[in-house]
Structure formats: C-alpha cells, structure tokens
Amino acid sequence: MSKLPIFESGAVWLVGAGPGDPGLLTLHAVNALKQADVIIYDALVNVEVLEWARPDAEQIKLGKRGGMPSPKQAEITAKLIGFAQAGKRVLRLKGGDPYMFGRGGEEALALAAANIPVRVIPGITAGIGGLAYAGIPVTHRDINQSVTFLTGHDHRGLTPGRIDWAAIAKGSGMIVMYMAVKHIGEIATALIAAGRPADDPVTVVKNATMPDMQVLETTLENAARDIAKSGIGSPAIISIGRGNLLRKDLT
Ligand code: SAH
C-alpha cells in the first residue's frame, strides 16, 4: 500500500467504516487504522474493524446514539481537537459514510475552525450498501430514476418538520430513511396523505451487512403495525418504493 497517504501527526482523519461487514472498509480506511495513534469510534462501528489498528493505539468509543444517553457533540469535537493539538494522529471512525447523517460535516467544520488539518475518507453508507445486501438496488432503470435519503428524526428526536413530504411523496421513486423506526407511523401517514400509494412496498433492514441482518417486508399502510409486531428495532434502514420488489429475484 505504498501509494496510500502518510498520516501526519496533529491531523484528524474522518473515516467512514461502512455499515458493518469489515470487507466493506476502503483501503484508505485500513491505511488510516494502521497508522493512527488515537481512534475515536462511533457507537455504530463494528469493532471487528479495529483489528487493523496498531496494537498500541488508544481506542475510545464515543458517539451519539438516538434515544440513549450520549456525549454532547461539543465534547466529541473538543476531544478530537485536544488530541490533534497534542500531536497525535487522530482517526475519527464513523459508521457508514461520515457525511451521511453522521455529523461528519459538523466535526470537519469545528476542526477547520481550529486550524487542524482534516482528511475525509468516504465510506459505504447503510442506505446504499446495506440495502444492496438485502437485495435492493437503490435505483433501477424503468422503476426509479431518483432516490431520496431522509432522516426519520430531527435533533430533538421529533419527526423532522422541515421535510417537504408532499414533494418527496410525488417526486422520489425510492425513499431511503435513516433513524426512522420510531416515527414510521407518522411518516407513513404523511406520505399517504401526500399521495403516495398506501400499498407501496416497504423494506426494513436491521443490522444490514452483518451476520445477524434482519429483513422485514411490508407496505406503507402496514409498516408501523408490522414493525411493532415483529419487534425489529434500530439500527435499521427503511426503504419505500417499488424498487423493493426486486428483492424477490435478488435474494
Ligand atoms: N453515517 C451512517 C448513518 C448514521 S445515522 C451511514 O452512512 O450509514 C445512523 C442510522 O444509520 C441508523 O439509525 C440506521 O438508520 C442507519 N444504519 C447505520 N448502520 C446500519 C446498519 N448496519 N444496518 C441498518 N441501518 C444502519
């Protein structure tokens, strides 16, 4: 891996670890793990990927997790800045892709404001790679030419008020939702009220790409009931749209 970059002291690399299966790490992510002095990883990162780390690297689990007590974002950025200013090679490891609903942008901005060199290493996001493992292509010619990635709650834990449900119901062939299990009832109601067919296929994929991956197939009108009945919980991706029908031929 001679052409991969050298991790300079005092820098922070913001790295996506992918949705879980360690085989989905990038070469850049492995290169970062092999050099880092300090690894600060998110709640959703599969700890198996830490096997690539230097045995003497300091490993700190620190991340926000919906509905559970979690550190304040300011504490996380302060830690990253502190280690970098102490001359460490700091690896901030996040589930999926760091810029997809992962607060990576906030962390990168805080680091840039503190004049700390930052490198971003994208990862495979759960809403694409995770669905692929469940047999769902996020786009498919003749079915959907557009896909929308949505978060199911805002920073207060509520259904996001700023989402234009009517536009999405009509304009997005495939809707891929992160952090949406809790509010799926309200979301489905809003989408149906805005013209989305009540029988639109819905798939819920929990622990996508992991050996214990669980998949639930339902429809928009039955999603809340079926999710509650099955007990399927977080972390899960919920996809809404006719593209879900392909999974019968792809699994
Ligand atoms: N940056 C991450 C997303 C962070 S938000 C990414 O790009 O994938 C956290 C949400 O991501 C979870 O609530 C869930 O909706 C989704 N998620 C992350 N990993 C997942 C996995 N392995 N299986 C299913 N959903 C996952």
Coordinates of C-alpha atoms in Angstrom, one line a residue, residues 1-249:
M1 CA 0.0 0.0 0.0
S2 CA 2.9 2.3 -0.7
K3 CA 0.9 4.9 -2.6
L4 CA -1.5 5.5 0.3
P5 CA -1.1 8.7 2.2
I6 CA 1.0 9.2 5.3
F7 CA -1.0 10.1 8.4
E8 CA 0.8 13.3 9.7
S9 CA 1.0 14.0 13.4
G10 CA -1.6 16.6 14.5
A11 CA -4.1 15.7 11.8
V12 CA -7.6 14.3 12.1
W13 CA -8.9 11.9 9.6
L14 CA -12.6 11.5 9.4
V15 CA -13.2 8.0 8.1
G16 CA -16.2 6.0 7.1
A17 CA -16.2 2.4 8.4
G18 CA -19.1 1.2 6.2
P19 CA -22.3 -0.4 7.5
G20 CA -20.7 -3.3 9.4
D21 CA -19.2 -6.0 7.2
P22 CA -15.4 -5.4 7.6
G23 CA -14.9 -6.3 4.0
L24 CA -16.6 -3.0 3.1
L25 CA -13.8 -0.9 4.5
T26 CA -11.8 1.1 2.0
L27 CA -8.1 0.7 1.5
H28 CA -7.8 4.3 2.8
A29 CA -9.7 3.3 6.0
V30 CA -7.3 0.4 6.5
N31 CA -4.3 2.6 5.9
A32 CA -5.7 5.1 8.4
L33 CA -6.3 2.4 11.0
K34 CA -2.7 1.1 10.6
Q35 CA -1.2 4.5 11.3
A36 CA -3.4 6.2 13.9
D37 CA -2.3 6.9 17.4
V38 CA -5.8 7.5 18.7
I39 CA -9.0 6.0 17.3
I40 CA -12.3 7.6 18.4
Y41 CA -15.1 5.5 17.1
D42 CA -18.8 5.8 16.9
A43 CA -21.4 3.6 18.6
L44 CA -22.4 2.0 15.2
V45 CA -18.9 1.0 14.1
N46 CA -18.3 -2.8 14.0
V47 CA -15.4 -3.2 16.4
E48 CA -14.0 -6.0 14.3
V49 CA -12.5 -3.4 12.0
L50 CA -10.3 -2.3 14.9
E51 CA -8.3 -5.4 14.3
W52 CA -6.5 -3.4 11.6
A53 CA -5.4 -0.9 14.3
R54 CA -1.9 -0.7 15.7
P55 CA -1.8 -2.7 18.9
D56 CA -0.6 0.3 20.9
A57 CA -3.2 2.7 19.5
E58 CA -5.6 4.2 22.0
Q59 CA -9.2 3.3 21.3
I60 CA -12.1 5.3 22.5
K61 CA -15.8 4.6 21.9
L62 CA -17.6 7.9 21.7
G63 CA -20.7 8.6 19.7
K64 CA -24.2 9.7 19.7
R65 CA -27.0 7.1 19.6
G66 CA -30.6 8.0 19.2
G67 CA -32.7 7.5 22.4
M68 CA -29.7 6.7 24.5
P69 CA -27.5 8.8 26.8
S70 CA -24.7 10.0 24.6
P71 CA -21.9 12.6 24.8
K72 CA -22.6 16.1 23.5
Q73 CA -21.3 16.8 20.1
A74 CA -19.2 19.7 21.5
E75 CA -17.4 17.2 23.8
I76 CA -16.6 14.9 20.9
T77 CA -15.1 17.8 18.8
A78 CA -13.2 19.1 21.8
K79 CA -11.6 15.7 22.3
L80 CA -10.6 15.5 18.6
I81 CA -9.1 18.9 18.8
G82 CA -7.3 18.2 22.0
F83 CA -5.6 15.0 20.7
A84 CA -4.6 16.7 17.5
Q85 CA -3.1 19.7 19.3
A86 CA -1.1 17.2 21.4
G87 CA 0.4 16.0 18.2
K88 CA -1.5 12.7 17.8
R89 CA -2.6 11.1 14.5
V90 CA -6.3 11.1 15.3
L91 CA -8.7 8.8 13.5
R92 CA -12.4 9.6 13.9
L93 CA -14.1 6.5 12.7
K94 CA -17.8 6.6 11.9
G95 CA -20.4 4.1 10.8
G96 CA -21.2 4.2 7.1
D97 CA -20.2 7.4 5.4
P98 CA -19.1 10.2 7.6
Y99 CA -21.1 12.8 5.7
M100 CA -24.3 10.9 5.6
F101 CA -26.4 11.8 8.7
G102 CA -23.2 11.2 10.7
R103 CA -22.4 14.8 11.9
G104 CA -19.2 14.5 9.9
G105 CA -19.7 17.9 8.5
E106 CA -20.1 19.4 11.9
E107 CA -16.9 17.8 13.1
A108 CA -15.0 18.8 10.0
L109 CA -16.1 22.4 10.3
A110 CA -15.1 22.5 14.0
L111 CA -11.7 21.1 13.1
A112 CA -11.2 23.5 10.2
A113 CA -12.1 26.4 12.5
A114 CA -9.4 25.2 14.9
N115 CA -6.9 25.1 12.1
I116 CA -6.4 21.4 12.3
P117 CA -5.7 19.5 9.1
V118 CA -8.6 17.2 8.2
R119 CA -8.9 14.5 5.6
V120 CA -12.2 12.9 4.9
I121 CA -12.4 9.3 3.8
P122 CA -15.8 8.3 2.5
G123 CA -17.4 5.1 3.4
I124 CA -20.2 2.9 2.1
T125 CA -23.4 4.2 3.5
A126 CA -26.0 1.9 5.0
G127 CA -28.7 3.3 2.8
I128 CA -26.9 2.0 -0.3
G129 CA -24.6 -0.8 0.7
G130 CA -26.9 -2.1 3.4
L131 CA -29.9 -2.3 1.1
A132 CA -27.7 -4.0 -1.6
Y133 CA -27.0 -6.8 0.9
A134 CA -30.8 -7.1 1.3
G135 CA -31.3 -7.5 -2.4
I136 CA -32.5 -3.9 -3.1
P137 CA -30.9 -1.7 -5.7
V138 CA -31.5 1.9 -4.8
T139 CA -32.0 2.9 -8.4
H140 CA -33.2 0.7 -11.2
R141 CA -33.9 1.8 -14.8
D142 CA -37.7 1.6 -15.5
I143 CA -38.6 1.7 -11.8
N144 CA -36.9 4.8 -10.3
Q145 CA -34.6 7.4 -11.6
S146 CA -34.3 9.3 -8.4
V147 CA -33.6 8.3 -4.8
T148 CA -34.0 10.5 -1.6
F149 CA -32.1 9.9 1.6
L150 CA -34.0 11.1 4.6
T151 CA -33.6 11.2 8.3
G152 CA -36.5 10.0 10.4
H153 CA -35.9 12.4 13.3
D154 CA -34.5 15.8 13.9
H155 CA -32.1 17.0 16.6
R156 CA -34.9 17.0 19.1
G157 CA -35.8 13.4 18.3
L158 CA -39.1 14.5 16.6
T159 CA -40.3 13.8 13.1
P160 CA -38.4 16.3 11.0
G161 CA -40.7 19.3 10.4
R162 CA -38.7 20.8 7.6
I163 CA -39.1 17.8 5.2
D164 CA -41.5 18.6 2.3
W165 CA -43.4 15.3 2.5
A166 CA -45.6 16.2 -0.5
A167 CA -42.6 16.8 -2.8
I168 CA -41.0 13.6 -1.7
A169 CA -44.2 11.5 -1.9
K170 CA -44.6 12.6 -5.6
G171 CA -41.0 13.2 -6.7
S172 CA -38.9 10.4 -5.3
G173 CA -39.1 6.9 -6.8
M174 CA -37.2 5.5 -3.9
I175 CA -37.2 6.9 -0.3
V176 CA -34.4 5.6 1.9
M177 CA -34.8 6.5 5.5
Y178 CA -32.2 6.5 8.3
M179 CA -33.2 6.6 12.0
A180 CA -36.9 6.2 11.1
V181 CA -38.1 3.2 13.0
K182 CA -39.6 5.2 15.9
H183 CA -41.6 7.6 13.7
I184 CA -42.5 5.4 10.8
G185 CA -46.2 5.7 11.7
E186 CA -46.3 9.5 11.3
I187 CA -44.1 9.4 8.3
A188 CA -46.2 6.8 6.5
T189 CA -49.4 8.8 7.3
A190 CA -47.8 12.0 5.9
L191 CA -46.6 10.2 2.8
I192 CA -50.0 8.6 2.1
A193 CA -51.8 11.9 2.8
A194 CA -49.5 13.5 0.2
G195 CA -50.4 10.9 -2.5
R196 CA -48.0 8.0 -2.0
P197 CA -49.9 4.7 -2.6
A198 CA -50.8 3.0 0.6
D199 CA -49.7 -0.3 -0.8
D200 CA -46.2 1.0 -1.8
P201 CA -43.7 -1.7 -0.8
V202 CA -41.5 -1.1 2.3
T203 CA -38.5 -3.0 3.5
V204 CA -36.9 -2.6 6.9
V205 CA -33.3 -3.9 7.1
K206 CA -31.8 -4.1 10.6
N207 CA -28.0 -4.7 11.1
A208 CA -27.5 -4.6 7.4
T209 CA -24.4 -6.5 6.1
M210 CA -23.9 -8.2 9.4
P211 CA -24.4 -11.9 10.1
D212 CA -27.5 -11.2 12.2
M213 CA -29.1 -8.9 9.5
Q214 CA -32.9 -9.0 9.7
V215 CA -35.3 -8.0 6.9
L216 CA -39.0 -7.2 7.1
E217 CA -41.2 -6.7 4.1
T218 CA -44.3 -4.7 4.5
T219 CA -46.3 -1.8 2.9
L220 CA -46.6 1.8 3.7
E221 CA -50.0 1.5 5.3
N222 CA -49.0 -1.6 7.4
A223 CA -45.4 -0.5 8.2
A224 CA -46.0 0.8 11.7
R225 CA -48.1 -2.2 12.7
D226 CA -45.8 -4.8 11.2
I227 CA -42.6 -3.2 12.6
A228 CA -44.2 -3.1 16.1
K229 CA -45.4 -6.7 15.8
S230 CA -42.0 -8.0 14.6
G231 CA -40.1 -6.1 17.3
I232 CA -37.5 -5.1 14.7
G233 CA -35.6 -2.2 16.1
S234 CA -32.6 0.1 15.4
P235 CA -30.2 0.4 13.7
A236 CA -32.4 -0.1 10.6
I237 CA -32.8 1.4 7.1
I238 CA -36.3 1.7 5.8
S239 CA -36.8 1.8 2.0
I240 CA -40.0 2.9 0.4
G241 CA -40.8 2.3 -3.2
R242 CA -41.3 -0.2 -6.0
G243 CA -37.6 -0.9 -6.2
N244 CA -38.2 -3.1 -3.1
L245 CA -40.0 -5.6 -5.3
L246 CA -36.7 -6.6 -7.0
R247 CA -35.5 -8.3 -3.8
K248 CA -37.6 -11.4 -4.6
D249 CA -35.3 -12.0 -7.5

